[in-house]
Amino acid sequence: LYYLGRGVEFVPGPSRYLYTLSLTGPRFRPGRGHLLHLLPFAAYLVGVMAAIAAPGPLHLAGRGTQQAIDTAIFLQGLAYVLLAVRLQQRHRRRIRDLYSALEERRLAWLGSLLFYFLGIWAAGFANASHWNLRGQGLIAGFVFDLLLLAFATMIVFFGLHQPELFGSEQPPVAEPKREGRPRLAAADRERLLARVSLAMTSERPYLNPDLTLAELSRS
């Protein structure tokens, strides 16, 4: 049961990544393709079951095997948290071009929590390395349990208070398109610029802190 339970440690990395993707993706919908992120978890369970079913002593108890499992868990966790940070940073760059007020849409809390988890990962990696080299950890295990509990609590708390996801009527964020050549003729561009200038002086939409490009285009 202990060795089977260790497989759960392959799940938080993909879970954090998919959670970040659900916050930053314009139209995120979970699909079958996302189950591929659980392949390391499934492969570990298959390996453990094969080792348990095999005759002879349980080779999973060897120190070398445990070090290999720890390394795989740490490397997977690092890869997924870096991917989540990349998603969050890309989301910030994307909304910078669409929203006039960014204070509640930058998902800065998510970036802070991801970097917080990076700190937990670094401390855990150092602790595991010291244990493998010296046979003694630097930090008690329950400390990491408390840090991870705090991480999970904060990510749920801030997620439920994210106005962009709950109770917001803002349109979904679209990826900005890069155009090599302007689609409008020079006369049309001048006419649209004049309309924008007139709207800015008469209706003053810039006073709305939640102004979006979609709302400005309807002015």
mmCIF file of C-alpha atoms in Angstrom:
data_model
loop_
_atom_site.group_PDB
_atom_site.id
_atom_site.type_symbol
_atom_site.label_atom_id
_atom_site.label_comp_id
_atom_site.label_asym_id
_atom_site.label_seq_id
_atom_site.Cartn_x
_atom_site.Cartn_y
_atom_site.Cartn_z
ATOM 1 C CA LEU A 1 0.000 0.000 0.000
ATOM 2 C CA TYR A 2 2.877 2.368 0.757
ATOM 3 C CA TYR A 3 4.459 1.922 -2.669
ATOM 4 C CA LEU A 4 1.109 2.166 -4.423
ATOM 5 C CA GLY A 5 0.316 5.338 -2.483
ATOM 6 C CA ARG A 6 3.507 6.990 -3.643
ATOM 7 C CA GLY A 7 2.057 7.046 -7.132
ATOM 8 C CA VAL A 8 -0.244 9.875 -6.045
ATOM 9 C CA GLU A 9 2.838 12.119 -6.018
ATOM 10 C CA PHE A 10 2.779 12.013 -9.835
ATOM 11 C CA VAL A 11 -0.668 13.663 -9.894
ATOM 12 C CA PRO A 12 -0.206 17.196 -8.367
ATOM 13 C CA GLY A 13 2.094 18.381 -11.177
ATOM 14 C CA PRO A 14 -0.378 17.744 -14.005
ATOM 15 C CA SER A 15 -3.231 18.975 -11.784
ATOM 16 C CA ARG A 16 -1.532 22.347 -11.210
ATOM 17 C CA TYR A 17 -0.797 22.675 -14.908
ATOM 18 C CA LEU A 18 -4.362 21.893 -15.984
ATOM 19 C CA TYR A 19 -5.737 24.218 -13.306
ATOM 20 C CA THR A 20 -3.546 27.034 -14.626
ATOM 21 C CA LEU A 21 -4.642 26.193 -18.163
ATOM 22 C CA SER A 22 -8.289 26.425 -17.109
ATOM 23 C CA LEU A 23 -7.674 29.906 -15.657
ATOM 24 C CA THR A 24 -5.669 31.274 -18.578
ATOM 25 C CA GLY A 25 -7.130 29.427 -21.582
ATOM 26 C CA PRO A 26 -9.759 31.425 -23.513
ATOM 27 C CA ARG A 27 -12.059 28.427 -24.028
ATOM 28 C CA PHE A 28 -10.578 25.610 -21.994
ATOM 29 C CA ARG A 29 -12.546 22.376 -22.002
ATOM 30 C CA PRO A 30 -11.172 19.173 -20.476
ATOM 31 C CA GLY A 31 -10.818 16.431 -23.042
ATOM 32 C CA ARG A 32 -9.432 12.969 -23.496
ATOM 33 C CA GLY A 33 -6.090 14.355 -24.581
ATOM 34 C CA HIS A 34 -5.530 15.754 -21.117
ATOM 35 C CA LEU A 35 -5.532 12.221 -19.710
ATOM 36 C CA LEU A 36 -2.103 11.781 -21.299
ATOM 37 C CA HIS A 37 -0.710 13.832 -18.437
ATOM 38 C CA LEU A 38 -1.516 10.903 -16.144
ATOM 39 C CA LEU A 39 0.694 8.477 -18.071
ATOM 40 C CA PRO A 40 3.578 8.706 -15.524
ATOM 41 C CA PHE A 41 1.099 7.949 -12.742
ATOM 42 C CA ALA A 42 -0.313 4.973 -14.646
ATOM 43 C CA ALA A 43 3.145 3.702 -15.600
ATOM 44 C CA TYR A 44 4.245 3.847 -11.975
ATOM 45 C CA LEU A 45 1.200 1.872 -10.803
ATOM 46 C CA VAL A 46 1.782 -0.768 -13.474
ATOM 47 C CA GLY A 47 5.436 -1.062 -12.433
ATOM 48 C CA VAL A 48 4.541 -1.423 -8.752
ATOM 49 C CA MET A 49 1.892 -4.041 -9.450
ATOM 50 C CA ALA A 50 4.357 -5.990 -11.590
ATOM 51 C CA ALA A 51 6.980 -5.834 -8.819
ATOM 52 C CA ILE A 52 4.464 -7.010 -6.216
ATOM 53 C CA ALA A 53 3.276 -9.873 -8.401
ATOM 54 C CA ALA A 54 6.805 -11.020 -9.268
ATOM 55 C CA PRO A 55 8.242 -13.887 -7.202
ATOM 56 C CA GLY A 56 11.100 -13.157 -4.866
ATOM 57 C CA PRO A 57 11.905 -10.085 -2.753
ATOM 58 C CA LEU A 58 10.312 -6.726 -3.478
ATOM 59 C CA HIS A 59 12.944 -4.768 -5.406
ATOM 60 C CA LEU A 60 11.080 -1.482 -4.859
ATOM 61 C CA ALA A 61 12.494 -1.348 -1.339
ATOM 62 C CA GLY A 62 16.042 -0.873 -2.628
ATOM 63 C CA ARG A 63 17.691 2.476 -2.011
ATOM 64 C CA GLY A 64 18.603 2.912 -5.646
ATOM 65 C CA THR A 65 15.019 2.306 -6.726
ATOM 66 C CA GLN A 66 13.682 4.795 -4.193
ATOM 67 C CA GLN A 67 16.192 7.419 -5.354
ATOM 68 C CA ALA A 68 15.100 6.885 -8.949
ATOM 69 C CA ILE A 69 11.439 7.301 -7.972
ATOM 70 C CA ASP A 70 12.220 10.467 -5.975
ATOM 71 C CA THR A 71 14.153 11.902 -8.926
ATOM 72 C CA ALA A 72 11.305 11.170 -11.341
ATOM 73 C CA ILE A 73 8.770 12.818 -9.018
ATOM 74 C CA PHE A 74 10.914 15.933 -8.523
ATOM 75 C CA LEU A 75 11.724 16.318 -12.225
ATOM 76 C CA GLN A 76 8.083 15.934 -13.207
ATOM 77 C CA GLY A 77 7.003 18.464 -10.583
ATOM 78 C CA LEU A 78 9.590 20.979 -11.776
ATOM 79 C CA ALA A 79 8.631 20.550 -15.434
ATOM 80 C CA TYR A 80 4.937 21.089 -14.782
ATOM 81 C CA VAL A 81 5.338 24.091 -12.494
ATOM 82 C CA LEU A 82 7.594 25.758 -15.098
ATOM 83 C CA LEU A 83 4.960 25.073 -17.768
ATOM 84 C CA ALA A 84 2.299 26.599 -15.482
ATOM 85 C CA VAL A 85 4.447 29.709 -14.926
ATOM 86 C CA ARG A 86 4.875 30.012 -18.679
ATOM 87 C CA LEU A 87 1.093 29.847 -19.183
ATOM 88 C CA GLN A 88 0.522 32.528 -16.565
ATOM 89 C CA GLN A 89 3.135 34.860 -18.058
ATOM 90 C CA ARG A 90 1.762 34.372 -21.567
ATOM 91 C CA HIS A 91 -1.726 35.147 -20.270
ATOM 92 C CA ARG A 92 -0.500 38.432 -18.772
ATOM 93 C CA ARG A 93 1.030 39.475 -22.099
ATOM 94 C CA ARG A 94 -2.154 38.552 -23.947
ATOM 95 C CA ILE A 95 -4.597 40.507 -21.783
ATOM 96 C CA ARG A 96 -2.305 43.548 -21.778
ATOM 97 C CA ASP A 97 -3.440 44.153 -25.371
ATOM 98 C CA LEU A 98 -7.160 43.718 -24.649
ATOM 99 C CA TYR A 99 -7.978 45.305 -21.297
ATOM 100 C CA SER A 100 -7.512 48.833 -20.023
ATOM 101 C CA ALA A 101 -7.504 47.829 -16.339
ATOM 102 C CA LEU A 102 -5.296 44.910 -15.414
ATOM 103 C CA GLU A 103 -5.359 44.939 -11.620
ATOM 104 C CA GLU A 104 -7.926 42.114 -11.322
ATOM 105 C CA ARG A 105 -7.055 40.241 -14.494
ATOM 106 C CA ARG A 106 -3.330 39.741 -14.305
ATOM 107 C CA LEU A 107 -3.690 36.614 -12.204
ATOM 108 C CA ALA A 108 -0.709 37.877 -10.250
ATOM 109 C CA TRP A 109 -1.850 35.767 -7.314
ATOM 110 C CA LEU A 110 -1.477 32.656 -9.444
ATOM 111 C CA GLY A 111 2.053 33.613 -10.462
ATOM 112 C CA SER A 112 2.971 34.299 -6.857
ATOM 113 C CA LEU A 113 1.630 30.929 -5.743
ATOM 114 C CA LEU A 114 3.463 29.128 -8.534
ATOM 115 C CA PHE A 115 6.732 30.751 -7.524
ATOM 116 C CA TYR A 116 5.878 29.877 -3.931
ATOM 117 C CA PHE A 117 5.583 26.260 -4.984
ATOM 118 C CA LEU A 118 8.914 26.541 -6.803
ATOM 119 C CA GLY A 119 10.413 27.460 -3.440
ATOM 120 C CA ILE A 120 8.777 24.424 -1.850
ATOM 121 C CA TRP A 121 10.144 22.257 -4.664
ATOM 122 C CA ALA A 122 13.695 23.613 -4.204
ATOM 123 C CA ALA A 123 13.559 23.022 -0.449
ATOM 124 C CA GLY A 124 12.159 19.533 -0.938
ATOM 125 C CA PHE A 125 14.806 18.676 -3.518
ATOM 126 C CA ALA A 126 17.567 19.860 -1.206
ATOM 127 C CA ASN A 127 16.042 17.907 1.658
ATOM 128 C CA ALA A 128 15.773 14.690 -0.388
ATOM 129 C CA SER A 129 19.310 15.080 -1.721
ATOM 130 C CA HIS A 130 20.685 15.530 1.793
ATOM 131 C CA TRP A 131 18.727 12.468 2.937
ATOM 132 C CA ASN A 132 20.134 10.339 0.122
ATOM 133 C CA LEU A 133 23.700 11.510 0.794
ATOM 134 C CA ARG A 134 23.742 11.687 4.590
ATOM 135 C CA GLY A 135 20.784 9.555 5.630
ATOM 136 C CA GLN A 136 19.140 12.489 7.389
ATOM 137 C CA GLY A 137 16.826 15.225 6.162
ATOM 138 C CA LEU A 138 17.304 18.953 6.676
ATOM 139 C CA ILE A 139 13.627 19.703 7.284
ATOM 140 C CA ALA A 140 10.991 17.591 9.009
ATOM 141 C CA GLY A 141 8.438 16.022 6.705
ATOM 142 C CA PHE A 142 5.443 17.574 8.436
ATOM 143 C CA VAL A 143 6.790 21.040 7.519
ATOM 144 C CA PHE A 144 6.405 20.218 3.828
ATOM 145 C CA ASP A 145 2.934 18.873 4.520
ATOM 146 C CA LEU A 146 1.965 22.208 6.096
ATOM 147 C CA LEU A 147 3.489 24.199 3.226
ATOM 148 C CA LEU A 148 1.637 22.118 0.638
ATOM 149 C CA LEU A 149 -1.595 22.437 2.607
ATOM 150 C CA ALA A 150 -1.150 26.220 2.663
ATOM 151 C CA PHE A 151 -0.502 26.187 -1.103
ATOM 152 C CA ALA A 152 -3.667 24.171 -1.792
ATOM 153 C CA THR A 153 -5.753 26.371 0.508
ATOM 154 C CA MET A 154 -4.559 29.619 -1.066
ATOM 155 C CA ILE A 155 -5.020 28.431 -4.641
ATOM 156 C CA VAL A 156 -8.630 27.428 -3.881
ATOM 157 C CA PHE A 157 -9.328 30.660 -1.981
ATOM 158 C CA PHE A 158 -7.974 32.976 -4.687
ATOM 159 C CA GLY A 159 -9.544 30.885 -7.437
ATOM 160 C CA LEU A 160 -13.011 31.283 -5.957
ATOM 161 C CA HIS A 161 -12.461 35.030 -5.638
ATOM 162 C CA GLN A 162 -11.258 35.466 -9.210
ATOM 163 C CA PRO A 163 -13.781 37.845 -10.839
ATOM 164 C CA GLU A 164 -12.626 36.927 -14.318
ATOM 165 C CA LEU A 165 -14.022 33.417 -13.837
ATOM 166 C CA PHE A 166 -16.953 33.842 -11.444
ATOM 167 C CA GLY A 167 -19.651 36.405 -12.147
ATOM 168 C CA SER A 168 -17.812 38.258 -14.874
ATOM 169 C CA GLU A 169 -19.483 39.173 -18.121
ATOM 170 C CA GLN A 170 -16.293 39.967 -19.941
ATOM 171 C CA PRO A 171 -15.863 38.253 -23.323
ATOM 172 C CA PRO A 172 -13.327 35.436 -23.531
ATOM 173 C CA VAL A 173 -9.782 36.534 -24.175
ATOM 174 C CA ALA A 174 -8.660 35.819 -27.723
ATOM 175 C CA GLU A 175 -5.161 35.340 -28.977
ATOM 176 C CA PRO A 176 -3.856 38.494 -30.705
ATOM 177 C CA LYS A 177 -3.324 38.010 -34.414
ATOM 178 C CA ARG A 178 -0.106 39.063 -36.066
ATOM 179 C CA GLU A 179 -0.688 40.584 -39.455
ATOM 180 C CA GLY A 180 2.012 41.094 -41.999
ATOM 181 C CA ARG A 181 0.050 43.637 -44.036
ATOM 182 C CA PRO A 182 -2.810 45.947 -43.005
ATOM 183 C CA ARG A 183 -6.193 44.712 -44.215
ATOM 184 C CA LEU A 184 -7.721 48.173 -44.434
ATOM 185 C CA ALA A 185 -7.042 50.738 -47.063
ATOM 186 C CA ALA A 186 -5.466 54.015 -46.017
ATOM 187 C CA ALA A 187 -8.752 55.915 -46.404
ATOM 188 C CA ASP A 188 -10.624 53.399 -44.256
ATOM 189 C CA ARG A 189 -7.978 53.556 -41.551
ATOM 190 C CA GLU A 190 -8.189 57.344 -41.445
ATOM 191 C CA ARG A 191 -11.986 57.159 -41.214
ATOM 192 C CA LEU A 192 -11.843 54.683 -38.312
ATOM 193 C CA LEU A 193 -9.216 56.742 -36.513
ATOM 194 C CA ALA A 194 -11.481 59.772 -36.799
ATOM 195 C CA ARG A 195 -14.390 57.786 -35.315
ATOM 196 C CA VAL A 196 -12.221 56.594 -32.432
ATOM 197 C CA SER A 197 -11.040 60.133 -31.731
ATOM 198 C CA LEU A 198 -14.611 61.426 -31.805
ATOM 199 C CA ALA A 199 -15.776 58.680 -29.433
ATOM 200 C CA MET A 200 -12.915 59.437 -27.052
ATOM 201 C CA THR A 201 -13.790 63.128 -26.858
ATOM 202 C CA SER A 202 -17.589 62.818 -26.804
ATOM 203 C CA GLU A 203 -18.313 59.590 -24.926
ATOM 204 C CA ARG A 204 -14.992 59.354 -23.020
ATOM 205 C CA PRO A 205 -14.995 55.537 -22.764
ATOM 206 C CA TYR A 206 -11.494 55.650 -21.287
ATOM 207 C CA LEU A 207 -13.088 56.591 -17.965
ATOM 208 C CA ASN A 208 -14.401 53.038 -17.692
ATOM 209 C CA PRO A 209 -11.679 51.056 -15.874
ATOM 210 C CA ASP A 210 -13.043 47.813 -17.337
ATOM 211 C CA LEU A 211 -12.977 48.958 -20.959
ATOM 212 C CA THR A 212 -12.159 46.220 -23.461
ATOM 213 C CA LEU A 213 -11.360 46.316 -27.139
ATOM 214 C CA ALA A 214 -14.692 44.641 -27.869
ATOM 215 C CA GLU A 215 -16.621 47.386 -26.051
ATOM 216 C CA LEU A 216 -14.569 50.120 -27.705
ATOM 217 C CA SER A 217 -15.260 48.662 -31.154
ATOM 218 C CA ARG A 218 -19.003 48.880 -30.454
ATOM 219 C CA SER A 219 -18.786 52.576 -29.583
#
